[in-house]
Amino acid sequence: MRSTRRRRPFSGAAVMVLALLGAGLPAAAAGADEQDDKQPDLSRFYDQKIKWRRCTGVEMPKDLRCGKVTVPLDYARPGKGTLDLALARYRATGDSRGSLLLNFGGPGGPGVPELAYGGADFMALTKGYDVVSFDPRGVGRSSPVSCGEGTDEAMEATDDGNDANDPQVALKQLKKAAAACGRHSGPVLPHIGTINASRDLDVMRAALGDKKLNYLGFSYGTRLGAVYAAQFPKKVGRMVLDGVDTLTEPLAEQGLVGAQGQQTALEDYLDACAEQLTCPFGQDARSAREQVVDLVESLDEYPVPTDFGPEFSGQDLVGAISQALYSEQMWPALTQALNMLVHDGDTRGVVALAGGGMSKPPRSATPSPSGGLVDEEDVPLDNVPAALMAINCADDPDRPTAGGITEEIADLRAAYEDASPVFGKYRLTQVLMCYGRPKGTDFIREEVRDVDTPRMLLVGTRGDPATPYRWTVETAKRLGSSAVVLDHKGKGHTGYASSKCVRETVDEFLLYGSLPDDGSSCGADD
C-alpha cells in the first residue's frame, strides 16, 4: 500500500486498534451483484460499436489503437449512470478468429499501459487474434478509485498520541478515512469488484463482435476468468488462466500465503545477490537479510524525499521489492535500484520498481462525475493500492466481529511476523484495511464451481511467490472437468513470460485449440 504523503509506521498496538475498531463501522447498502428478479434491458450496451483511434500518450506504439466501451454503473439499475472503460488493441496480422482479451492481474493493474509497453510478449498471438486489453472499472483511466488522504487518516487513528482505550477517537479517524475514500472515488466505489468486472467483460465481448470470449488472464486475472466462466458459461471460448488465484481462501489466509511466498523469494534473491560484488548488502546472505529488515524499519521512521512529492517510506520499499521479486528477470534491476538507494540516497530506482502511478504527480484525484475516461496524468498516485483493496474487499464476504478480532488479532499479527519479518506487516495492513467496508459478495466462494464450459487451460508454477501451485490444483478441482492443468516446474509469478514451454503450449491452445493432457508439465528454463 502506498500513501500520498508521509506516513507514520504501525506499532503493534496500532494494528490491533485499527482492526478492532474498523469492524464497528456501519455497512453500506447491498452490493451491485444483487439484481432484481426481472432482468433489466442491457441491449444498448451490448449493441454498441467501438471506435478505434491512434493512442495518445508518451511513447505509445504506433500500431496500437485505443478505444472505449460504455457499461452500466449498476447492472441492476442501468439507467442510473454509466462508466467508460479504456481499451487498447493490436490488430491481427493473420486470419483473425476474433479478439483475445488480456487481464494482467493486480487487482488494480491497468491493462492499457501493460499492453502498450509489454506488447512484444504477445505478438505471436496476433497470428490469429486482435489482442486487446483494458483498464477495469475503478482502475487506470476507467473512473479510478482513490482514498486521497484516507489511508493516512486510517493510520493516524492508530498513532501513539491517541488513547488506545478510547475507541471513539480511533472510530472518528476511521470514519474520516472511509469518507475520504468515498469522496475521492466517486460513484464507482460501491460497484467495484470482480462480479461487475466480469459483466463488463461480456459487454466488451459483444462490442468487439465476438460470439465467444477468448481470454488470457494472469494472477488476479484468473479469478476474473473463473467468475466469467461461472456467470457466462455458454459464452466461453478458449480460456487460459496463468498464475491461478484462490477462489476459497479468505483474505487473511491469502495475505499469509503471500507473505510466506515473498519471503522465500527474497531469500533466494539475497542468496544470489551475495554472490555478486555489486550486492548492496555485501557478500554474507544472512547479514543481508538483517540489513533489509533494518532498512525498512529505518525508512518507516525517517521517510526520504522523492522527485514526485510524496516521501518514500519503508512500506513503499516493501512494495517495490515485492514487485521485483515476481520474476528473476527483475533481479538485476532490483540490485541496481537498491544500490542507488543505499549508497546514494537516490529513490528513483525503487520508485520505478514500485510503479502504481508514482512516475508522475496527478493534477487531480477527483473522479469524473460523468463516468468518462480520465486523462492519464490525472490517475491518482494511490490508484493501484486503492483499487486492490476495494476489489479484494468486495470479493471477500468475511467481516469479523469486534469480539472475534479481539480474540484473534494477536495470533494473526504473530503469524504474519513469523511468515515474513519484511512482508508480514505490509500484507497484514492490506487485510486490515478491509475492516469496516461493506459486506462483500459470497458468489465467488459459493457459486464458482463445476462450470459447464469448453475445456480451459490452467497454468501453475511450482516456485510462484504470489499464487502457490496448490491454488492451481484446488481451483481446477472446483471448476470441474473443464479444467486442464499444466504444471510449470519453474520459479517466478506466472509462466507465460518466463518459460518457452509454457508460452508455446498456451499459444498452441489459443491459436489452434490444441490442449495438453491434464497434468502435463513444463520443466524450468535455464
XYZ file of C-alpha atoms in Angstrom:
526
model
C 0.000 0.000 0.000
C 1.260 3.457 -0.845
C 0.355 6.701 0.836
C 0.190 10.037 -0.939
C 2.083 11.760 1.875
C 4.294 10.888 4.836
C 3.003 8.006 6.903
C 3.573 7.062 10.464
C 4.733 3.475 10.989
C 2.302 0.985 12.516
C 3.045 -0.068 16.056
C 1.767 -3.422 17.300
C -0.912 -1.782 19.432
C -1.880 0.423 16.495
C -2.585 -2.536 14.264
C -4.824 -4.032 16.932
C -6.804 -0.806 17.377
C -7.346 -0.389 13.646
C -8.557 -3.952 13.258
C -10.702 -3.872 16.387
C -12.473 -0.620 15.683
C -12.773 -0.939 11.922
C -15.213 -3.801 12.395
C -17.614 -1.399 14.053
C -18.105 0.837 11.031
C -21.596 0.710 9.545
C -22.073 -1.355 6.395
C -23.373 0.217 3.210
C -26.228 -0.966 1.069
C -26.263 -4.320 -0.686
C -23.659 -4.895 -3.395
C -24.258 -4.295 -7.059
C -24.232 -8.033 -7.764
C -27.681 -8.400 -6.188
C -30.145 -7.881 -9.034
C -33.906 -7.740 -9.170
C -35.831 -10.808 -10.315
C -36.731 -9.003 -13.529
C -33.593 -8.615 -15.622
C -33.090 -5.043 -16.868
C -32.652 -4.269 -20.554
C -28.926 -4.035 -21.373
C -29.272 -4.114 -25.161
C -27.913 -0.597 -25.700
C -24.656 -1.646 -24.071
C -24.397 -4.932 -25.943
C -25.202 -3.310 -29.296
C -22.525 -0.596 -29.160
C -19.586 -0.438 -31.565
C -16.073 0.548 -30.539
C -14.366 3.412 -32.357
C -10.617 2.792 -32.550
C -8.121 5.645 -32.801
C -4.379 6.015 -32.534
C -3.389 6.080 -28.864
C -2.216 9.339 -27.375
C 0.426 9.497 -24.682
C 4.164 9.320 -24.196
C 5.900 6.757 -26.409
C 2.732 4.860 -27.282
C 3.434 2.290 -30.040
C 2.378 3.500 -33.479
C 0.464 0.313 -34.268
C -1.538 0.310 -31.017
C -5.093 1.609 -31.223
C -7.191 2.837 -28.304
C -10.920 2.949 -27.728
C -13.543 2.731 -25.048
C -16.642 0.762 -24.172
C -19.531 2.059 -22.083
C -21.007 -0.093 -19.302
C -23.687 0.471 -16.651
C -22.501 1.826 -13.333
C -25.018 -0.532 -11.689
C -26.179 -3.537 -13.698
C -29.346 -3.796 -11.619
C -30.253 -0.173 -12.492
C -28.609 0.609 -15.847
C -30.447 3.907 -16.177
C -28.704 5.359 -13.115
C -25.384 6.126 -14.785
C -22.608 4.720 -16.960
C -18.841 4.235 -16.972
C -16.392 4.330 -19.855
C -13.683 1.662 -19.812
C -10.375 2.255 -21.628
C -9.279 -0.347 -24.189
C -6.230 -0.892 -26.395
C -5.779 -3.242 -29.345
C -3.128 -4.707 -31.602
C -4.753 -5.848 -34.840
C -4.341 -9.406 -36.054
C -1.631 -9.903 -38.655
C -3.089 -13.169 -39.951
C -6.563 -14.604 -40.379
C -8.381 -13.360 -37.285
C -10.774 -15.558 -35.365
C -11.847 -12.543 -33.290
C -10.413 -10.864 -30.232
C -8.329 -12.188 -27.367
C -8.819 -10.211 -24.150
C -5.933 -9.981 -21.686
C -6.030 -9.153 -17.991
C -2.604 -8.713 -16.400
C -3.691 -9.053 -12.786
C -3.498 -6.912 -9.687
C -6.262 -6.495 -8.812
C -5.829 -2.865 -9.676
C -3.444 -3.228 -12.605
C -4.343 -1.138 -15.676
C -4.248 -3.194 -18.872
C -3.756 -0.451 -21.466
C -0.229 0.607 -20.415
C 0.721 -3.037 -19.801
C -0.202 -3.922 -23.369
C 1.430 -0.774 -24.725
C 4.808 -1.370 -23.119
C 4.808 -5.164 -22.846
C 3.027 -5.984 -26.075
C 6.056 -7.689 -27.643
C 5.354 -10.745 -25.470
C 2.015 -11.257 -27.198
C 2.779 -10.555 -30.849
C 2.701 -14.278 -31.717
C -0.972 -14.284 -30.742
C -1.756 -11.674 -33.393
C -1.393 -14.504 -35.922
C -4.966 -15.375 -35.013
C -6.415 -12.605 -32.862
C -6.850 -8.930 -32.325
C -5.058 -8.723 -28.958
C -6.998 -6.444 -26.600
C -6.554 -5.280 -23.022
C -8.445 -2.829 -20.826
C -8.452 -0.792 -17.644
C -11.146 -2.404 -15.437
C -13.706 -0.250 -13.639
C -12.043 1.750 -10.886
C -8.581 1.261 -12.418
C -6.311 3.439 -14.551
C -8.295 5.754 -16.807
C -11.600 3.952 -16.104
C -13.055 6.017 -13.219
C -10.019 5.394 -10.978
C -10.677 4.996 -7.273
C -8.537 6.761 -4.697
C -8.509 7.350 -0.978
C -6.611 10.637 -1.162
C -5.568 11.273 2.413
C -7.838 8.477 3.636
C -5.068 5.928 4.112
C -3.203 8.407 6.263
C -6.356 9.135 8.230
C -6.744 5.424 8.954
C -3.130 5.196 10.068
C -3.441 8.305 12.213
C -6.282 6.562 14.008
C -3.613 4.300 15.472
C -0.974 6.899 16.361
C 0.602 6.604 19.771
C -0.854 10.017 20.565
C -4.362 8.554 20.583
C -5.761 6.982 23.719
C -5.889 3.300 22.756
C -8.520 2.748 25.488
C -10.874 5.312 23.946
C -12.427 3.704 20.865
C -14.270 6.888 19.912
C -11.019 8.659 18.984
C -9.945 5.945 16.552
C -13.505 5.451 15.297
C -13.696 9.135 14.352
C -10.471 8.867 12.347
C -11.648 5.713 10.583
C -14.922 7.353 9.625
C -12.946 10.246 8.172
C -10.861 7.729 6.222
C -13.929 5.979 4.838
C -15.425 9.340 3.862
C -12.199 10.315 2.089
C -12.212 7.091 0.053
C -15.805 7.702 -0.983
C -15.191 11.368 -1.775
C -12.134 10.705 -3.926
C -13.505 7.589 -5.627
C -16.955 8.806 -6.542
C -19.953 6.671 -7.514
C -17.929 3.710 -8.843
C -16.763 2.584 -5.393
C -19.924 0.692 -4.340
C -19.971 -1.024 -7.751
C -16.384 -2.204 -7.943
C -15.322 -5.854 -7.725
C -14.934 -8.958 -9.876
C -18.652 -9.712 -10.241
C -19.208 -6.456 -12.100
C -15.848 -6.633 -13.889
C -16.960 -9.997 -15.292
C -20.181 -8.435 -16.567
C -18.069 -5.715 -18.152
C -16.055 -8.427 -19.905
C -19.201 -9.752 -21.509
C -20.183 -6.304 -22.753
C -16.676 -5.947 -24.221
C -17.014 -9.329 -25.924
C -20.214 -8.247 -27.637
C -18.916 -4.782 -28.530
C -15.864 -6.403 -30.133
C -18.189 -8.501 -32.257
C -17.297 -11.883 -30.744
C -19.795 -14.654 -30.031
C -17.397 -16.244 -27.532
C -14.879 -14.752 -25.118
C -11.290 -15.797 -25.837
C -9.289 -14.838 -22.780
C -5.811 -14.931 -21.230
C -5.706 -13.920 -17.567
C -2.719 -13.651 -15.237
C -2.771 -13.792 -11.425
C -5.913 -11.891 -10.326
C -6.977 -12.169 -13.965
C -7.510 -15.879 -13.321
C -10.104 -15.022 -10.682
C -11.828 -12.770 -13.177
C -11.781 -15.523 -15.811
C -13.171 -18.121 -13.412
C -16.005 -15.798 -12.383
C -16.818 -15.149 -16.043
C -16.931 -18.907 -16.686
C -19.470 -19.260 -13.871
C -21.586 -16.283 -14.932
C -21.490 -16.818 -18.709
C -20.613 -20.489 -19.336
C -22.165 -20.540 -22.811
C -20.056 -17.569 -23.905
C -16.659 -19.079 -23.003
C -14.313 -19.654 -25.939
C -10.636 -20.502 -25.449
C -9.606 -19.510 -21.936
C -6.180 -19.660 -20.254
C -5.589 -18.882 -16.577
C -1.895 -18.435 -15.635
C -0.759 -17.994 -12.021
C -4.053 -19.266 -10.644
C -5.643 -17.354 -7.775
C -7.616 -18.956 -4.968
C -11.413 -18.912 -5.058
C -11.952 -20.034 -1.484
C -9.354 -18.750 0.968
C -10.273 -15.593 2.921
C -8.092 -12.512 2.597
C -6.346 -13.176 5.906
C -5.145 -16.556 4.635
C -4.253 -15.182 1.206
C -2.127 -12.485 2.805
C -0.306 -15.016 4.956
C 0.459 -17.210 1.944
C 1.667 -14.159 0.029
C 3.962 -13.072 2.864
C 5.491 -16.553 3.056
C 5.995 -16.775 -0.691
C 7.567 -13.348 -0.945
C 9.901 -14.036 1.992
C 11.121 -17.196 0.254
C 11.630 -15.269 -2.986
C 13.517 -12.521 -1.118
C 15.849 -15.051 0.496
C 16.502 -16.641 -2.909
C 17.304 -13.207 -4.304
C 19.641 -12.316 -1.419
C 21.459 -15.663 -1.729
C 22.132 -14.856 -5.389
C 22.882 -11.190 -4.665
C 25.525 -12.065 -2.032
C 27.482 -13.932 -4.703
C 27.929 -10.675 -6.632
C 30.375 -7.915 -5.760
C 27.684 -5.393 -6.701
C 25.304 -6.558 -3.965
C 24.395 -3.510 -1.832
C 24.316 -5.629 1.334
C 27.680 -7.330 0.983
C 28.567 -10.975 0.455
C 27.006 -12.507 3.584
C 23.429 -13.619 2.794
C 22.405 -13.873 6.461
C 23.648 -10.352 7.169
C 21.896 -9.147 4.001
C 18.539 -10.379 5.320
C 19.067 -8.468 8.562
C 20.087 -5.339 6.656
C 16.888 -5.403 4.589
C 14.783 -5.509 7.765
C 16.815 -2.638 9.246
C 16.452 -0.596 6.063
C 12.664 -0.993 6.024
C 12.389 -0.005 9.683
C 14.662 2.996 9.187
C 12.670 4.291 6.215
C 9.407 3.846 8.113
C 10.787 6.047 10.884
C 12.521 8.524 8.571
C 10.962 8.539 5.058
C 13.101 10.128 2.353
C 12.095 12.686 -0.289
C 11.313 11.752 -3.886
C 11.222 13.776 -7.086
C 7.427 13.471 -7.238
C 6.204 14.920 -3.946
C 5.367 12.008 -1.619
C 8.115 10.798 0.696
C 9.306 7.213 0.330
C 8.751 5.024 3.403
C 9.783 1.546 4.440
C 6.428 0.137 3.392
C 6.876 1.764 -0.018
C 10.194 -0.079 -0.242
C 8.492 -3.344 0.685
C 6.015 -2.773 -2.149
C 8.849 -2.079 -4.603
C 10.776 -5.192 -3.576
C 7.659 -7.341 -3.828
C 7.106 -6.206 -7.424
C 10.694 -7.024 -8.403
C 10.565 -10.491 -6.824
C 7.821 -11.681 -9.160
C 10.449 -12.612 -11.750
C 14.161 -13.428 -11.613
C 14.495 -11.291 -14.735
C 13.891 -8.282 -12.473
C 16.686 -9.119 -10.017
C 19.406 -7.042 -11.751
C 17.084 -4.025 -11.770
C 16.344 -4.574 -8.073
C 20.062 -4.717 -7.254
C 20.701 -1.509 -9.181
C 17.754 0.270 -7.510
C 18.846 -0.814 -4.027
C 22.414 0.335 -4.673
C 21.085 3.749 -5.694
C 19.040 3.939 -2.511
C 21.593 2.532 -0.044
C 24.717 4.253 -1.330
C 23.390 7.484 -2.837
C 20.031 8.057 -1.159
C 18.526 8.084 -4.661
C 14.930 6.826 -4.669
C 14.336 6.899 -8.424
C 15.129 3.221 -8.946
C 12.888 1.884 -6.185
C 10.114 4.313 -7.119
C 10.217 2.976 -10.674
C 10.007 -0.602 -9.395
C 7.104 0.278 -7.116
C 5.127 1.550 -10.104
C 1.476 2.119 -9.342
C 1.412 5.651 -10.652
C 4.347 7.212 -8.771
C 6.068 8.135 -12.002
C 4.307 11.486 -12.085
C 2.109 13.535 -9.758
C -1.571 13.767 -10.716
C -3.177 17.126 -11.349
C -6.312 15.963 -9.616
C -7.655 12.971 -7.711
C -11.263 13.994 -8.321
C -13.278 11.362 -10.221
C -15.115 12.250 -13.399
C -18.778 12.797 -12.430
C -19.893 11.661 -15.883
C -18.083 8.331 -15.747
C -15.933 9.287 -18.735
C -12.282 8.363 -19.143
C -9.810 10.478 -17.188
C -6.558 11.707 -18.668
C -3.539 9.526 -17.983
C -1.828 12.256 -15.946
C -4.907 12.541 -13.716
C -4.800 8.943 -12.487
C -4.284 9.280 -8.696
C -0.986 8.218 -7.168
C -2.675 5.670 -4.939
C -4.982 4.154 -7.571
C -3.263 0.747 -7.675
C -3.373 0.074 -3.905
C -6.791 1.740 -3.548
C -8.232 -0.428 -6.322
C -6.546 -3.548 -4.951
C -8.158 -3.019 -1.563
C -11.551 -2.114 -2.993
C -11.693 -5.155 -5.301
C -10.316 -7.662 -2.807
C -12.656 -6.429 -0.098
C -15.655 -6.528 -2.437
C -14.799 -10.118 -3.377
C -14.484 -11.374 0.221
C -17.603 -11.847 2.392
C -15.740 -12.121 5.701
C -16.082 -9.247 8.121
C -15.018 -10.388 11.628
C -16.847 -9.066 14.656
C -15.080 -6.850 17.168
C -15.145 -9.714 19.635
C -13.628 -12.096 17.144
C -10.860 -9.661 16.269
C -10.092 -9.136 19.949
C -9.505 -12.852 20.327
C -7.575 -13.413 17.096
C -5.579 -10.284 16.268
C -2.581 -11.101 18.484
C -2.210 -14.537 16.936
C -2.743 -13.068 13.465
C -0.026 -10.475 13.959
C 2.358 -13.107 15.281
C 1.617 -15.399 12.343
C 2.314 -12.665 9.797
C 5.530 -11.624 11.520
C 6.643 -15.250 11.627
C 5.773 -15.688 7.943
C 7.930 -12.714 6.972
C 9.733 -10.044 9.005
C 9.828 -7.948 5.806
C 6.447 -8.514 4.129
C 4.309 -9.522 7.135
C 3.269 -6.023 8.225
C 2.698 -4.925 4.609
C 0.435 -7.888 3.890
C -1.453 -7.701 7.195
C -2.100 -3.990 6.711
C -3.740 -4.716 3.349
C -6.041 -7.186 5.064
C -6.871 -4.893 7.989
C -7.886 -2.077 5.671
C -10.931 -4.155 4.672
C -12.423 -3.936 8.154
C -15.392 -1.642 8.204
C -16.071 -1.829 4.480
C -19.457 -3.044 3.227
C -20.064 -6.771 3.206
C -18.501 -8.450 0.173
C -20.086 -10.981 -2.139
C -20.170 -14.693 -1.363
C -20.769 -15.541 -5.053
C -17.130 -16.378 -5.776
C -16.694 -18.674 -2.815
C -20.066 -20.377 -3.121
C -21.044 -20.354 -6.808
C -17.850 -20.507 -8.881
C -17.597 -24.283 -9.203
C -18.327 -27.120 -11.650
C -18.553 -24.783 -14.622
C -20.193 -26.135 -17.770
C -17.783 -24.673 -20.330
C -15.387 -25.864 -23.027
C -12.093 -27.098 -21.641
C -9.777 -24.366 -20.345
C -6.046 -24.360 -19.563
C -4.778 -23.581 -16.047
C -1.033 -22.918 -15.623
C 0.539 -23.275 -12.185
C 4.195 -22.518 -11.388
C 5.836 -24.519 -8.607
C 8.004 -21.649 -7.353
C 5.425 -18.873 -7.686
C 5.852 -16.400 -4.772
C 2.339 -14.927 -5.138
C -0.001 -17.723 -6.240
C 1.235 -21.090 -4.921
C 0.897 -24.151 -7.127
C -1.632 -25.740 -4.783
C -4.086 -22.954 -5.659
C -3.951 -24.137 -9.270
C -4.804 -27.681 -8.201
C -7.562 -26.549 -5.837
C -9.120 -24.177 -8.363
C -9.025 -26.834 -11.086
C -10.861 -29.213 -8.780
C -13.504 -26.583 -8.051
C -14.002 -25.704 -11.700
C -14.505 -29.389 -12.517
C -13.881 -31.439 -15.627
C -13.439 -28.370 -17.830
C -10.086 -27.521 -16.194
C -6.821 -28.852 -17.649
C -3.688 -28.245 -15.537
C -0.201 -27.506 -16.910
C 2.486 -27.964 -14.239
C 5.317 -25.450 -14.711
C 8.319 -26.609 -12.669
C 9.955 -23.203 -12.579
C 10.100 -20.069 -10.449
C 8.513 -16.650 -10.663
C 4.988 -15.316 -10.791
C 3.127 -16.859 -13.757
C 4.776 -18.885 -16.508
C 3.935 -17.356 -19.886
C 6.594 -14.645 -19.895
C 9.378 -16.747 -18.339
C 9.005 -20.220 -19.883
C 9.343 -21.039 -23.571
C 7.488 -24.309 -22.984
C 4.568 -22.604 -21.250
C 4.382 -19.933 -23.931
C 4.343 -22.470 -26.755
C 1.716 -24.608 -25.001
C -0.546 -21.633 -24.343
C -0.148 -20.295 -27.873
C -0.909 -23.712 -29.406
C -4.158 -23.834 -27.461
C -5.268 -20.270 -28.102
C -4.338 -20.262 -31.784
C -5.142 -23.828 -32.798
C -7.202 -25.358 -29.972
C -4.546 -27.969 -29.128
C -4.641 -28.805 -25.407
C -2.037 -30.832 -23.486
C -3.109 -33.747 -21.320
C -4.236 -32.809 -17.839
C -1.202 -32.910 -15.549
C 1.362 -32.338 -18.298
C 4.427 -30.404 -17.244
C 6.983 -27.881 -18.444
C 10.470 -28.012 -16.970
C 12.229 -24.958 -15.613
C 14.045 -22.954 -18.291
C 17.766 -22.376 -17.807
